[in-house]
Short mmCIF file of N, CA and C in Angstrom, two decimals:
data_model
loop_
_atom_site.label_atom_id
_atom_site.label_comp_id
_atom_site.label_asym_id
_atom_site.label_seq_id
_atom_site.Cartn_x
_atom_site.Cartn_y
_atom_site.Cartn_z
N MET A 1 -47.85 -53.30 -160.66
CA MET A 1 -48.50 -53.17 -159.24
C MET A 1 -49.92 -54.12 -159.42
N LEU A 2 -50.57 -53.43 -160.65
CA LEU A 2 -51.77 -53.94 -160.98
C LEU A 2 -51.70 -55.51 -161.20
N LYS A 3 -50.78 -56.09 -162.05
CA LYS A 3 -50.41 -57.34 -162.17
C LYS A 3 -49.99 -58.13 -160.58
N GLY A 4 -49.86 -57.58 -159.63
CA GLY A 4 -49.92 -58.19 -158.32
C GLY A 4 -48.11 -58.48 -158.18
N THR A 5 -47.40 -57.98 -158.69
CA THR A 5 -46.18 -57.74 -158.49
C THR A 5 -45.87 -57.06 -156.98
N PHE A 6 -46.49 -55.60 -156.84
CA PHE A 6 -46.61 -55.02 -155.58
C PHE A 6 -48.19 -54.92 -155.09
N LYS A 7 -48.03 -55.48 -153.89
CA LYS A 7 -49.30 -55.25 -153.27
C LYS A 7 -49.40 -53.98 -152.20
N ASP A 8 -48.35 -53.36 -151.91
CA ASP A 8 -48.54 -52.02 -151.41
C ASP A 8 -47.71 -51.37 -152.20
N ILE A 9 -48.07 -49.88 -152.73
CA ILE A 9 -47.47 -49.29 -153.84
C ILE A 9 -46.18 -48.55 -152.98
N SER A 10 -46.31 -48.30 -151.65
CA SER A 10 -45.08 -48.06 -150.90
C SER A 10 -43.94 -48.69 -151.01
N LYS A 11 -43.95 -49.79 -151.33
CA LYS A 11 -42.94 -51.07 -151.72
C LYS A 11 -42.14 -50.79 -152.85
N ILE A 12 -42.59 -50.05 -153.63
CA ILE A 12 -42.33 -50.00 -155.10
C ILE A 12 -40.96 -49.59 -155.28
N GLY A 13 -40.67 -48.37 -154.38
CA GLY A 13 -39.34 -47.57 -154.55
C GLY A 13 -38.95 -47.21 -155.84
N MET A 14 -37.77 -47.36 -156.37
CA MET A 14 -37.26 -46.47 -157.23
C MET A 14 -37.71 -47.74 -158.51
N VAL A 15 -38.22 -46.94 -159.84
CA VAL A 15 -38.78 -47.62 -160.98
C VAL A 15 -37.87 -48.56 -161.18
N TYR A 16 -36.44 -47.98 -161.62
CA TYR A 16 -35.09 -48.47 -162.77
C TYR A 16 -34.91 -49.69 -161.78
N LYS A 17 -35.14 -49.79 -160.67
CA LYS A 17 -34.58 -50.76 -159.75
C LYS A 17 -35.12 -52.13 -160.33
N TYR A 18 -36.27 -52.14 -160.75
CA TYR A 18 -37.02 -53.41 -160.80
C TYR A 18 -36.95 -53.51 -162.69
N ARG A 19 -36.46 -52.69 -163.52
CA ARG A 19 -36.24 -52.91 -165.02
C ARG A 19 -37.35 -53.19 -165.63
N PHE A 20 -38.70 -52.56 -165.16
CA PHE A 20 -39.73 -52.82 -165.97
C PHE A 20 -39.58 -52.83 -167.54
N LYS A 21 -40.10 -53.98 -168.37
CA LYS A 21 -39.97 -53.90 -169.67
C LYS A 21 -40.82 -52.78 -170.51
N MET A 22 -40.08 -52.51 -171.51
CA MET A 22 -40.35 -51.00 -172.07
C MET A 22 -41.26 -51.68 -173.42
N LEU A 23 -42.31 -50.66 -173.77
CA LEU A 23 -43.15 -51.64 -174.68
C LEU A 23 -42.47 -51.60 -175.89
N LYS A 24 -41.16 -51.16 -176.35
CA LYS A 24 -40.38 -51.43 -177.62
C LYS A 24 -39.86 -53.21 -177.26
N SER A 25 -39.65 -53.28 -176.18
CA SER A 25 -38.92 -54.80 -176.11
C SER A 25 -39.92 -56.02 -176.45
N TYR A 26 -41.40 -55.47 -176.84
CA TYR A 26 -41.91 -56.48 -177.16
C TYR A 26 -42.31 -56.45 -178.82
N SER A 27 -42.71 -57.77 -179.25
CA SER A 27 -42.80 -57.98 -180.45
C SER A 27 -44.14 -57.12 -180.96
N LYS A 28 -44.16 -56.75 -182.51
CA LYS A 28 -45.16 -55.76 -183.01
C LYS A 28 -46.43 -56.61 -182.41
N GLU A 29 -46.39 -57.78 -182.56
CA GLU A 29 -47.96 -58.41 -182.02
C GLU A 29 -48.46 -57.75 -180.59
N GLU A 30 -47.38 -57.66 -179.87
CA GLU A 30 -47.47 -57.93 -178.19
C GLU A 30 -47.96 -56.23 -177.83
N ARG A 31 -47.17 -55.66 -178.85
CA ARG A 31 -46.95 -54.11 -178.71
C ARG A 31 -48.64 -53.70 -178.66
N LEU A 32 -48.92 -54.12 -180.22
CA LEU A 32 -50.21 -53.87 -180.76
C LEU A 32 -51.65 -54.13 -179.57
N PHE A 33 -51.11 -55.34 -178.85
CA PHE A 33 -52.08 -56.00 -177.82
C PHE A 33 -52.43 -55.47 -176.84
N ARG A 34 -51.28 -54.84 -176.38
CA ARG A 34 -51.09 -53.83 -175.21
C ARG A 34 -51.54 -52.76 -175.70
N LEU A 35 -51.74 -51.78 -176.72
CA LEU A 35 -51.79 -50.68 -176.91
C LEU A 35 -53.68 -50.74 -177.14
N GLN A 36 -53.84 -51.90 -177.72
CA GLN A 36 -55.54 -51.83 -177.80
C GLN A 36 -56.15 -52.22 -176.60
N ASN A 37 -55.56 -52.94 -175.43
CA ASN A 37 -56.35 -53.48 -174.90
C ASN A 37 -56.00 -53.20 -173.36
N TYR A 38 -54.98 -52.26 -173.01
CA TYR A 38 -54.42 -52.11 -171.50
C TYR A 38 -55.01 -50.36 -171.63
N THR A 39 -55.29 -50.06 -170.22
CA THR A 39 -55.37 -48.70 -170.10
C THR A 39 -53.93 -48.15 -170.11
N LYS A 40 -54.04 -47.04 -170.50
CA LYS A 40 -53.01 -46.46 -170.83
C LYS A 40 -52.86 -44.91 -170.13
N PHE A 41 -51.96 -44.67 -169.62
CA PHE A 41 -51.89 -43.33 -168.70
C PHE A 41 -50.51 -43.00 -168.92
N MET A 42 -50.34 -41.50 -168.71
CA MET A 42 -48.65 -40.96 -168.60
C MET A 42 -49.27 -39.74 -167.78
N PHE A 43 -48.05 -39.11 -166.89
CA PHE A 43 -47.75 -37.80 -166.47
C PHE A 43 -46.75 -36.94 -166.66
N SER A 44 -47.32 -35.80 -166.80
CA SER A 44 -46.10 -35.08 -167.64
C SER A 44 -45.84 -34.11 -166.12
N ARG A 45 -45.03 -33.55 -166.13
CA ARG A 45 -44.48 -32.67 -165.25
C ARG A 45 -43.71 -31.12 -166.06
N HIS A 46 -43.77 -30.26 -165.54
CA HIS A 46 -43.66 -28.67 -165.55
C HIS A 46 -42.22 -28.86 -166.19
N PRO A 47 -42.26 -28.74 -167.14
CA PRO A 47 -40.75 -28.67 -168.03
C PRO A 47 -39.57 -27.92 -167.43
N PHE A 48 -40.05 -26.67 -166.75
CA PHE A 48 -38.92 -26.03 -166.00
C PHE A 48 -38.41 -26.87 -164.60
N ALA A 49 -39.65 -27.34 -164.03
CA ALA A 49 -39.27 -28.10 -162.79
C ALA A 49 -38.70 -29.24 -163.06
N ARG A 50 -39.07 -30.16 -164.09
CA ARG A 50 -38.26 -31.08 -164.64
C ARG A 50 -36.49 -31.16 -165.16
N ILE A 51 -36.55 -30.04 -165.63
CA ILE A 51 -35.09 -29.56 -165.83
C ILE A 51 -34.20 -29.30 -164.77
N LEU A 52 -34.93 -28.30 -163.73
CA LEU A 52 -34.21 -28.26 -162.29
C LEU A 52 -34.10 -29.35 -161.55
N SER A 53 -34.78 -30.28 -161.60
CA SER A 53 -34.79 -31.45 -160.70
C SER A 53 -33.96 -32.42 -161.58
N ALA A 54 -33.38 -32.63 -162.86
CA ALA A 54 -32.79 -33.41 -163.58
C ALA A 54 -31.05 -32.71 -162.99
N TYR A 55 -31.04 -31.23 -163.02
CA TYR A 55 -29.92 -30.82 -162.50
C TYR A 55 -29.28 -31.12 -161.48
N ARG A 56 -30.41 -30.99 -160.53
CA ARG A 56 -30.16 -30.99 -159.15
C ARG A 56 -30.01 -32.83 -158.89
N ASP A 57 -30.85 -33.49 -159.22
CA ASP A 57 -30.24 -34.73 -159.25
C ASP A 57 -28.99 -35.38 -159.65
N LYS A 58 -29.04 -35.07 -161.07
CA LYS A 58 -27.62 -35.45 -161.85
C LYS A 58 -26.35 -34.90 -161.41
N PHE A 59 -26.15 -33.75 -161.13
CA PHE A 59 -24.97 -32.67 -160.88
C PHE A 59 -24.69 -32.41 -159.71
N LEU A 60 -25.97 -32.48 -159.13
CA LEU A 60 -25.69 -31.59 -157.57
C LEU A 60 -25.66 -32.68 -156.72
N GLU A 61 -26.59 -33.76 -156.58
CA GLU A 61 -26.52 -34.54 -155.61
C GLU A 61 -26.49 -36.08 -155.92
N ASP A 62 -25.60 -36.16 -156.83
CA ASP A 62 -25.24 -37.40 -157.19
C ASP A 62 -24.10 -37.67 -156.14
N PRO A 63 -24.10 -38.94 -155.29
CA PRO A 63 -22.72 -38.87 -154.64
C PRO A 63 -21.49 -39.15 -155.03
N GLU A 64 -21.79 -40.43 -155.98
CA GLU A 64 -20.93 -40.89 -157.01
C GLU A 64 -20.45 -40.21 -158.36
N TYR A 65 -21.23 -39.38 -158.64
CA TYR A 65 -20.75 -38.15 -160.04
C TYR A 65 -20.72 -39.38 -160.72
N ALA A 66 -21.46 -40.32 -161.07
CA ALA A 66 -21.32 -41.28 -161.96
C ALA A 66 -21.86 -40.48 -163.07
N PHE A 67 -23.20 -39.59 -163.28
CA PHE A 67 -23.88 -39.05 -164.17
C PHE A 67 -22.92 -37.87 -164.68
N ALA A 68 -22.51 -36.98 -163.38
CA ALA A 68 -21.21 -36.05 -163.97
C ALA A 68 -20.15 -36.23 -164.86
N LYS A 69 -19.76 -37.59 -164.18
CA LYS A 69 -18.54 -38.08 -164.95
C LYS A 69 -18.59 -38.33 -166.61
N ARG A 70 -19.88 -38.77 -166.77
CA ARG A 70 -20.18 -38.83 -168.22
C ARG A 70 -20.62 -37.77 -168.87
N TYR A 71 -21.32 -36.56 -168.57
CA TYR A 71 -21.93 -35.92 -168.95
C TYR A 71 -21.28 -34.11 -168.88
N VAL A 72 -20.77 -33.96 -167.72
CA VAL A 72 -19.83 -32.60 -167.66
C VAL A 72 -18.87 -32.51 -168.45
N PRO A 73 -18.05 -33.26 -168.98
CA PRO A 73 -17.17 -33.25 -170.07
C PRO A 73 -17.93 -32.78 -171.38
N LYS A 74 -18.77 -33.88 -171.70
CA LYS A 74 -19.84 -33.00 -172.91
C LYS A 74 -20.16 -31.88 -172.86
N ILE A 75 -20.97 -31.38 -171.75
CA ILE A 75 -21.52 -30.14 -171.70
C ILE A 75 -20.31 -28.95 -171.85
N LYS A 76 -19.41 -29.03 -170.90
CA LYS A 76 -18.26 -28.20 -171.02
C LYS A 76 -17.69 -28.12 -172.25
N LYS A 77 -17.73 -29.31 -173.30
CA LYS A 77 -17.15 -29.10 -174.80
C LYS A 77 -18.04 -28.16 -175.40
N VAL A 78 -19.56 -28.61 -175.63
CA VAL A 78 -20.40 -27.70 -176.18
C VAL A 78 -20.38 -26.39 -175.94
N LEU A 79 -19.95 -25.91 -174.61
CA LEU A 79 -20.17 -24.61 -174.07
C LEU A 79 -18.89 -24.04 -174.30
N GLY A 80 -17.70 -24.50 -174.69
CA GLY A 80 -16.31 -24.15 -174.84
C GLY A 80 -15.71 -24.16 -173.32
N LEU A 81 -16.03 -24.61 -172.55
CA LEU A 81 -15.68 -24.17 -170.98
C LEU A 81 -14.24 -24.98 -170.88
N ASN A 82 -13.02 -24.31 -170.46
CA ASN A 82 -11.78 -25.05 -170.27
C ASN A 82 -11.72 -25.13 -168.54
N THR A 83 -12.78 -25.58 -167.94
CA THR A 83 -12.39 -25.54 -166.39
C THR A 83 -11.97 -27.07 -165.97
N THR A 84 -11.89 -27.41 -164.81
CA THR A 84 -11.44 -28.72 -164.19
C THR A 84 -12.40 -29.05 -163.36
N GLY A 85 -12.45 -30.23 -163.22
CA GLY A 85 -13.70 -30.49 -161.92
C GLY A 85 -14.78 -31.09 -162.67
N LEU A 86 -15.67 -31.90 -161.90
CA LEU A 86 -17.24 -32.47 -162.28
C LEU A 86 -18.07 -30.84 -162.10
N GLY A 87 -17.90 -29.79 -161.63
CA GLY A 87 -18.89 -28.96 -161.17
C GLY A 87 -19.48 -27.92 -162.71
N ILE A 88 -20.61 -27.71 -162.87
CA ILE A 88 -21.22 -27.13 -163.84
C ILE A 88 -22.44 -26.26 -162.99
N THR A 89 -22.65 -25.08 -163.43
CA THR A 89 -24.03 -24.29 -162.77
C THR A 89 -25.13 -24.76 -163.54
N PHE A 90 -25.90 -24.09 -163.19
CA PHE A 90 -27.22 -24.25 -163.48
C PHE A 90 -27.44 -23.54 -164.93
N GLU A 91 -26.94 -22.13 -164.81
CA GLU A 91 -26.37 -21.48 -165.99
C GLU A 91 -26.15 -22.35 -167.08
N ASN A 92 -24.90 -22.88 -166.74
CA ASN A 92 -24.37 -23.85 -168.11
C ASN A 92 -25.01 -25.20 -168.03
N PHE A 93 -25.90 -25.63 -167.35
CA PHE A 93 -26.85 -26.79 -167.87
C PHE A 93 -27.75 -26.18 -168.81
N VAL A 94 -28.13 -25.00 -168.70
CA VAL A 94 -29.20 -24.14 -169.75
C VAL A 94 -28.79 -24.19 -170.68
N GLN A 95 -27.77 -23.51 -170.49
CA GLN A 95 -27.14 -23.04 -172.07
C GLN A 95 -26.79 -24.28 -172.82
N TYR A 96 -26.54 -25.06 -171.98
CA TYR A 96 -26.35 -26.73 -172.87
C TYR A 96 -27.62 -26.92 -173.61
N LEU A 97 -28.29 -26.76 -172.61
CA LEU A 97 -29.77 -27.38 -173.26
C LEU A 97 -30.32 -26.28 -174.70
N ILE A 98 -30.09 -25.47 -174.43
CA ILE A 98 -30.29 -24.34 -175.44
C ILE A 98 -29.47 -24.65 -176.73
N LYS A 99 -27.94 -24.76 -176.40
CA LYS A 99 -27.49 -24.91 -177.65
C LYS A 99 -27.40 -26.38 -178.61
N ILE A 100 -28.02 -27.34 -178.03
CA ILE A 100 -28.13 -28.56 -178.63
C ILE A 100 -29.19 -29.01 -179.41
N LYS A 101 -29.56 -30.19 -179.79
CA LYS A 101 -30.68 -30.38 -180.25
C LYS A 101 -31.39 -31.06 -179.71
N PRO A 102 -32.83 -30.98 -179.38
CA PRO A 102 -33.63 -31.80 -178.31
C PRO A 102 -33.47 -33.32 -178.72
N GLN A 103 -33.41 -33.70 -179.86
CA GLN A 103 -33.47 -35.02 -180.06
C GLN A 103 -32.16 -35.69 -179.71
N ASN A 104 -31.11 -34.71 -179.09
CA ASN A 104 -29.95 -35.34 -178.57
C ASN A 104 -30.00 -35.15 -176.81
N TYR A 105 -31.56 -34.77 -176.30
CA TYR A 105 -31.35 -34.97 -174.93
C TYR A 105 -31.15 -36.30 -174.23
N ASP A 106 -30.68 -36.44 -173.17
CA ASP A 106 -30.69 -37.50 -172.33
C ASP A 106 -32.32 -37.27 -171.79
N GLU A 107 -32.72 -38.85 -171.58
CA GLU A 107 -34.01 -39.25 -171.01
C GLU A 107 -34.41 -38.12 -169.69
N HIS A 108 -33.48 -38.17 -169.14
CA HIS A 108 -34.04 -37.04 -167.91
C HIS A 108 -34.22 -35.65 -168.13
N TRP A 109 -34.13 -35.26 -169.31
CA TRP A 109 -34.72 -33.94 -169.68
C TRP A 109 -35.00 -33.88 -171.14
N LYS A 110 -35.20 -34.94 -171.61
CA LYS A 110 -36.10 -34.92 -173.05
C LYS A 110 -37.49 -34.46 -172.87
N LEU A 111 -37.92 -33.95 -174.06
CA LEU A 111 -39.25 -33.62 -174.04
C LEU A 111 -40.24 -34.60 -173.70
N ILE A 112 -40.96 -34.35 -173.10
CA ILE A 112 -42.14 -35.29 -172.47
C ILE A 112 -42.64 -35.99 -173.69
N TYR A 113 -43.14 -34.87 -174.80
CA TYR A 113 -44.00 -35.41 -176.10
C TYR A 113 -43.04 -36.37 -176.71
N GLN A 114 -41.80 -36.30 -176.60
CA GLN A 114 -40.93 -37.17 -177.30
C GLN A 114 -40.80 -38.80 -176.59
N PHE A 115 -40.55 -38.21 -175.49
CA PHE A 115 -40.49 -39.30 -174.45
C PHE A 115 -41.41 -40.53 -174.48
N CYS A 116 -42.45 -39.79 -174.45
CA CYS A 116 -44.05 -40.23 -174.12
C CYS A 116 -44.72 -40.74 -175.09
N GLN A 117 -44.58 -39.94 -176.32
CA GLN A 117 -45.22 -39.87 -177.61
C GLN A 117 -46.79 -40.20 -177.68
N PRO A 118 -47.14 -38.97 -176.79
CA PRO A 118 -48.74 -38.81 -176.90
C PRO A 118 -49.45 -38.57 -178.44
N CYS A 119 -48.85 -38.13 -179.05
CA CYS A 119 -49.48 -38.23 -180.68
C CYS A 119 -49.50 -39.68 -181.32
N ALA A 120 -48.60 -40.57 -180.65
CA ALA A 120 -48.41 -41.63 -181.24
C ALA A 120 -49.29 -43.07 -180.69
N ILE A 121 -49.46 -42.66 -179.26
CA ILE A 121 -50.33 -43.58 -178.28
C ILE A 121 -51.15 -42.94 -177.86
N SER A 122 -52.64 -43.60 -178.04
CA SER A 122 -53.90 -42.97 -177.73
C SER A 122 -54.13 -43.05 -175.87
N TYR A 123 -53.31 -42.36 -175.19
CA TYR A 123 -53.38 -42.46 -173.80
C TYR A 123 -55.20 -42.26 -173.53
N ASP A 124 -55.42 -43.23 -172.17
CA ASP A 124 -56.46 -42.81 -171.86
C ASP A 124 -57.07 -41.78 -170.94
N TYR A 125 -55.66 -41.76 -170.44
CA TYR A 125 -55.31 -40.44 -169.24
C TYR A 125 -54.04 -39.65 -169.34
N ILE A 126 -54.05 -38.87 -169.16
CA ILE A 126 -52.81 -37.74 -168.98
C ILE A 126 -52.83 -37.07 -167.69
N GLY A 127 -52.03 -37.41 -166.77
CA GLY A 127 -52.25 -36.62 -165.30
C GLY A 127 -51.01 -35.80 -165.40
N HIS A 128 -50.64 -34.61 -164.32
CA HIS A 128 -49.80 -33.86 -163.85
C HIS A 128 -49.13 -34.28 -162.86
N TYR A 129 -47.76 -34.47 -162.86
CA TYR A 129 -46.91 -34.42 -161.56
C TYR A 129 -47.46 -33.92 -160.53
N GLU A 130 -47.77 -32.68 -160.68
CA GLU A 130 -48.24 -31.59 -159.86
C GLU A 130 -49.38 -32.05 -158.92
N THR A 131 -50.63 -32.82 -159.51
CA THR A 131 -51.40 -33.16 -158.84
C THR A 131 -51.55 -34.66 -159.12
N MET A 132 -50.52 -35.31 -159.00
CA MET A 132 -50.47 -36.61 -159.07
C MET A 132 -51.40 -37.56 -158.35
N ASP A 133 -51.22 -37.11 -157.07
CA ASP A 133 -52.36 -37.90 -155.84
C ASP A 133 -53.41 -37.84 -156.44
N ASP A 134 -54.14 -36.60 -156.88
CA ASP A 134 -55.63 -36.74 -157.15
C ASP A 134 -55.55 -37.68 -158.62
N ASP A 135 -55.01 -37.17 -159.66
CA ASP A 135 -54.85 -37.63 -160.72
C ASP A 135 -54.69 -39.38 -160.83
N ALA A 136 -53.90 -39.61 -159.65
CA ALA A 136 -53.66 -41.31 -159.90
C ALA A 136 -54.95 -41.74 -159.35
N LYS A 137 -55.48 -41.17 -158.17
CA LYS A 137 -56.62 -41.69 -157.78
C LYS A 137 -57.99 -41.93 -158.34
N TYR A 138 -57.85 -40.74 -159.58
CA TYR A 138 -58.89 -40.97 -160.17
C TYR A 138 -58.78 -42.08 -161.45
N ILE A 139 -57.68 -42.10 -161.65
CA ILE A 139 -57.25 -43.19 -162.60
C ILE A 139 -57.49 -44.39 -162.04
N LEU A 140 -56.95 -44.69 -160.65
CA LEU A 140 -57.45 -46.20 -160.13
C LEU A 140 -58.99 -46.29 -160.06
N GLN A 141 -59.65 -45.26 -159.73
CA GLN A 141 -61.17 -45.51 -159.51
C GLN A 141 -61.69 -46.11 -160.79
N LYS A 142 -61.34 -45.01 -161.76
CA LYS A 142 -61.69 -45.26 -163.14
C LYS A 142 -61.67 -46.76 -163.56
N ILE A 143 -60.57 -47.27 -163.09
CA ILE A 143 -60.28 -48.76 -163.64
C ILE A 143 -60.45 -49.79 -162.56
N GLY A 144 -61.18 -49.44 -161.75
CA GLY A 144 -61.61 -50.59 -160.79
C GLY A 144 -60.71 -50.65 -159.67
N ALA A 145 -59.62 -50.39 -159.67
CA ALA A 145 -58.44 -50.83 -158.75
C ALA A 145 -58.42 -50.19 -157.44
N ASP A 146 -58.78 -51.21 -156.31
CA ASP A 146 -58.90 -50.97 -155.28
C ASP A 146 -57.26 -50.88 -154.58
N ILE A 147 -56.94 -49.80 -154.61
CA ILE A 147 -55.84 -49.72 -153.77
C ILE A 147 -55.71 -48.38 -153.41
N GLU A 148 -55.33 -48.16 -152.08
CA GLU A 148 -55.24 -47.22 -151.23
C GLU A 148 -53.63 -46.50 -151.72
N LEU A 149 -53.41 -45.14 -152.07
CA LEU A 149 -52.41 -44.55 -152.23
C LEU A 149 -51.76 -43.89 -150.95
N PRO A 150 -50.61 -44.04 -150.60
CA PRO A 150 -50.01 -43.52 -149.55
C PRO A 150 -49.43 -42.30 -150.01
N ASN A 151 -49.37 -41.15 -148.88
CA ASN A 151 -48.79 -40.23 -149.42
C ASN A 151 -47.41 -39.82 -149.85
N ILE A 152 -46.75 -39.49 -150.92
CA ILE A 152 -45.69 -39.52 -151.19
C ILE A 152 -45.07 -38.49 -151.10
N ALA A 153 -43.88 -38.34 -150.35
CA ALA A 153 -43.28 -37.38 -149.96
C ALA A 153 -42.57 -36.66 -151.07
N PRO A 154 -42.11 -35.45 -151.46
CA PRO A 154 -41.84 -34.73 -152.83
C PRO A 154 -40.21 -35.52 -152.46
N HIS A 155 -39.94 -35.43 -154.11
CA HIS A 155 -38.78 -36.12 -154.39
C HIS A 155 -37.68 -35.26 -153.41
N ARG A 156 -36.36 -36.01 -153.13
CA ARG A 156 -35.28 -35.29 -152.36
C ARG A 156 -34.71 -33.77 -153.13
N THR A 157 -35.24 -33.57 -154.29
CA THR A 157 -34.62 -32.24 -154.71
C THR A 157 -35.90 -31.25 -154.85
N ASN A 158 -37.08 -31.80 -154.97
CA ASN A 158 -37.86 -30.67 -154.42
C ASN A 158 -38.23 -29.69 -155.26
N SER A 159 -37.80 -29.66 -156.58
CA SER A 159 -37.16 -28.73 -157.54
C SER A 159 -38.62 -28.29 -158.36
N SER A 160 -39.71 -28.64 -157.63
CA SER A 160 -41.09 -28.15 -158.14
C SER A 160 -41.59 -26.99 -157.15
N ALA A 161 -40.96 -27.10 -156.06
CA ALA A 161 -41.01 -25.86 -154.90
C ALA A 161 -40.77 -24.43 -155.31
N PRO A 162 -41.93 -23.93 -155.45
CA PRO A 162 -41.73 -21.98 -155.85
C PRO A 162 -40.19 -21.47 -155.50
N ASP A 163 -39.80 -21.91 -153.96
CA ASP A 163 -38.36 -21.17 -153.55
C ASP A 163 -37.28 -21.78 -154.53
N ALA A 164 -37.52 -23.16 -154.93
CA ALA A 164 -36.21 -23.76 -155.65
C ALA A 164 -36.26 -23.29 -156.89
N MET A 165 -37.72 -23.28 -157.66
CA MET A 165 -37.45 -22.73 -159.14
C MET A 165 -37.01 -21.11 -158.75
N ASP A 166 -37.49 -20.34 -158.04
CA ASP A 166 -37.07 -18.63 -157.89
C ASP A 166 -35.14 -18.88 -157.85
N LYS A 167 -34.84 -19.56 -157.01
CA LYS A 167 -33.35 -19.79 -156.26
C LYS A 167 -32.68 -20.18 -157.93
N PHE A 168 -32.99 -21.03 -158.77
CA PHE A 168 -32.27 -21.19 -159.61
C PHE A 168 -32.76 -20.47 -160.86
N TYR A 169 -33.98 -20.21 -161.28
CA TYR A 169 -34.26 -19.67 -162.54
C TYR A 169 -33.92 -18.22 -162.32
N GLY A 170 -33.99 -17.64 -161.00
CA GLY A 170 -33.89 -16.49 -160.87
C GLY A 170 -32.48 -16.06 -161.23
N LYS A 171 -31.58 -16.58 -161.59
CA LYS A 171 -30.19 -16.81 -162.01
C LYS A 171 -29.79 -16.17 -163.68
N LEU A 172 -31.06 -16.76 -164.24
CA LEU A 172 -30.94 -16.54 -165.64
C LEU A 172 -31.46 -15.25 -166.14
N THR A 173 -31.07 -15.10 -167.25
CA THR A 173 -31.24 -13.67 -168.00
C THR A 173 -32.91 -14.27 -168.66
N SER A 174 -33.53 -13.24 -168.89
CA SER A 174 -34.86 -13.36 -169.79
C SER A 174 -34.61 -13.90 -171.05
N GLU A 175 -33.62 -13.68 -171.54
CA GLU A 175 -33.32 -14.23 -172.67
C GLU A 175 -33.10 -15.91 -172.68
N GLN A 176 -32.41 -16.03 -171.75
CA GLN A 176 -32.06 -17.60 -171.39
C GLN A 176 -33.81 -18.44 -171.24
N ILE A 177 -34.32 -17.76 -170.54
CA ILE A 177 -35.81 -18.43 -169.97
C ILE A 177 -36.38 -18.34 -171.57
N HIS A 178 -36.48 -17.61 -172.26
CA HIS A 178 -37.34 -17.67 -173.37
C HIS A 178 -36.65 -18.58 -174.42
N GLN A 179 -35.19 -18.50 -174.50
CA GLN A 179 -34.64 -19.69 -175.38
C GLN A 179 -35.20 -21.12 -174.75
N LEU A 180 -35.05 -21.29 -173.69
CA LEU A 180 -34.93 -22.34 -172.85
C LEU A 180 -36.89 -22.90 -173.28
N TYR A 181 -37.62 -21.74 -173.06
CA TYR A 181 -38.95 -22.05 -173.31
C TYR A 181 -39.24 -22.66 -174.81
N LYS A 182 -38.66 -22.34 -175.62
CA LYS A 182 -38.97 -22.20 -176.87
C LYS A 182 -38.30 -23.66 -177.15
N LYS A 183 -37.20 -24.36 -176.61
CA LYS A 183 -36.97 -25.64 -176.63
C LYS A 183 -38.03 -26.68 -176.30
N PHE A 184 -38.81 -26.45 -175.17
CA PHE A 184 -39.58 -26.77 -174.70
C PHE A 184 -41.35 -26.55 -174.78
N GLU A 185 -41.37 -25.77 -176.00
CA GLU A 185 -42.87 -24.93 -175.84
C GLU A 185 -43.50 -26.22 -176.19
N LEU A 186 -43.39 -27.06 -176.92
CA LEU A 186 -44.39 -28.00 -177.30
C LEU A 186 -45.02 -28.92 -175.78
N ASP A 187 -43.90 -28.91 -175.04
CA ASP A 187 -44.52 -29.75 -173.72
C ASP A 187 -45.46 -28.87 -172.74
N PHE A 188 -44.95 -27.53 -173.18
CA PHE A 188 -45.76 -26.28 -172.29
C PHE A 188 -47.14 -26.22 -172.95
N LYS A 189 -47.03 -26.36 -174.23
CA LYS A 189 -48.48 -26.36 -175.01
C LYS A 189 -49.46 -27.55 -174.82
N MET A 190 -48.84 -28.82 -174.95
CA MET A 190 -49.36 -29.95 -175.30
C MET A 190 -50.16 -30.31 -173.71
N PHE A 191 -49.23 -30.11 -172.71
CA PHE A 191 -49.53 -30.59 -171.43
C PHE A 191 -50.16 -29.30 -170.40
N GLY A 192 -50.40 -28.19 -171.22
CA GLY A 192 -51.42 -27.22 -170.39
C GLY A 192 -50.56 -26.19 -169.45
N TYR A 193 -48.87 -26.05 -169.51
CA TYR A 193 -48.04 -25.41 -168.60
C TYR A 193 -47.76 -24.17 -169.16
N GLU A 194 -47.28 -23.01 -168.12
CA GLU A 194 -47.24 -22.24 -168.23
C GLU A 194 -45.93 -21.46 -167.67
N ILE A 195 -45.20 -20.32 -168.15
CA ILE A 195 -44.07 -20.30 -167.61
C ILE A 195 -44.34 -19.32 -166.11
N PRO A 196 -43.72 -19.96 -165.24
CA PRO A 196 -43.71 -19.47 -163.86
C PRO A 196 -43.70 -17.79 -163.47
#
């Protein structure tokens, strides 16, 4: 957007659609230049809201079940479930996350510290998804970008809403919540989140 690709932030739509280049796709020299000269920022999200959003988006609300076709058989195998169909419960999904190693997580539920590497990249700003409007305006103001941000509606899963969190996490045992927390503990601590 700041390069002029988009004049209006509301036109960006889905990031994946535009296939932006990842930092790793540049040569070592180009990566170093960007890391030393560009303003670097990232946004974290409450780990439990992110997990719930991934579950709802990829397993409940994917009309073509493309993601479910790829992952549900893996999840069922790890859990020893002998059921047919592409349905899994949130409890199944959480149990799967508890059982496998975090380095084997898909990018949609991978730990933020693994995904964004805040220990390896000296970010100028780290914002929270929960305060994204204010954080993004602050960053844009600090870098001198004269861009008016529109009000962005919550994602269709709206998984950060307290009632959604209660509905899904309320079905888990305290032991499951504790084990899931332990898997995501570094994200909780690094980015200042607490168990709701």
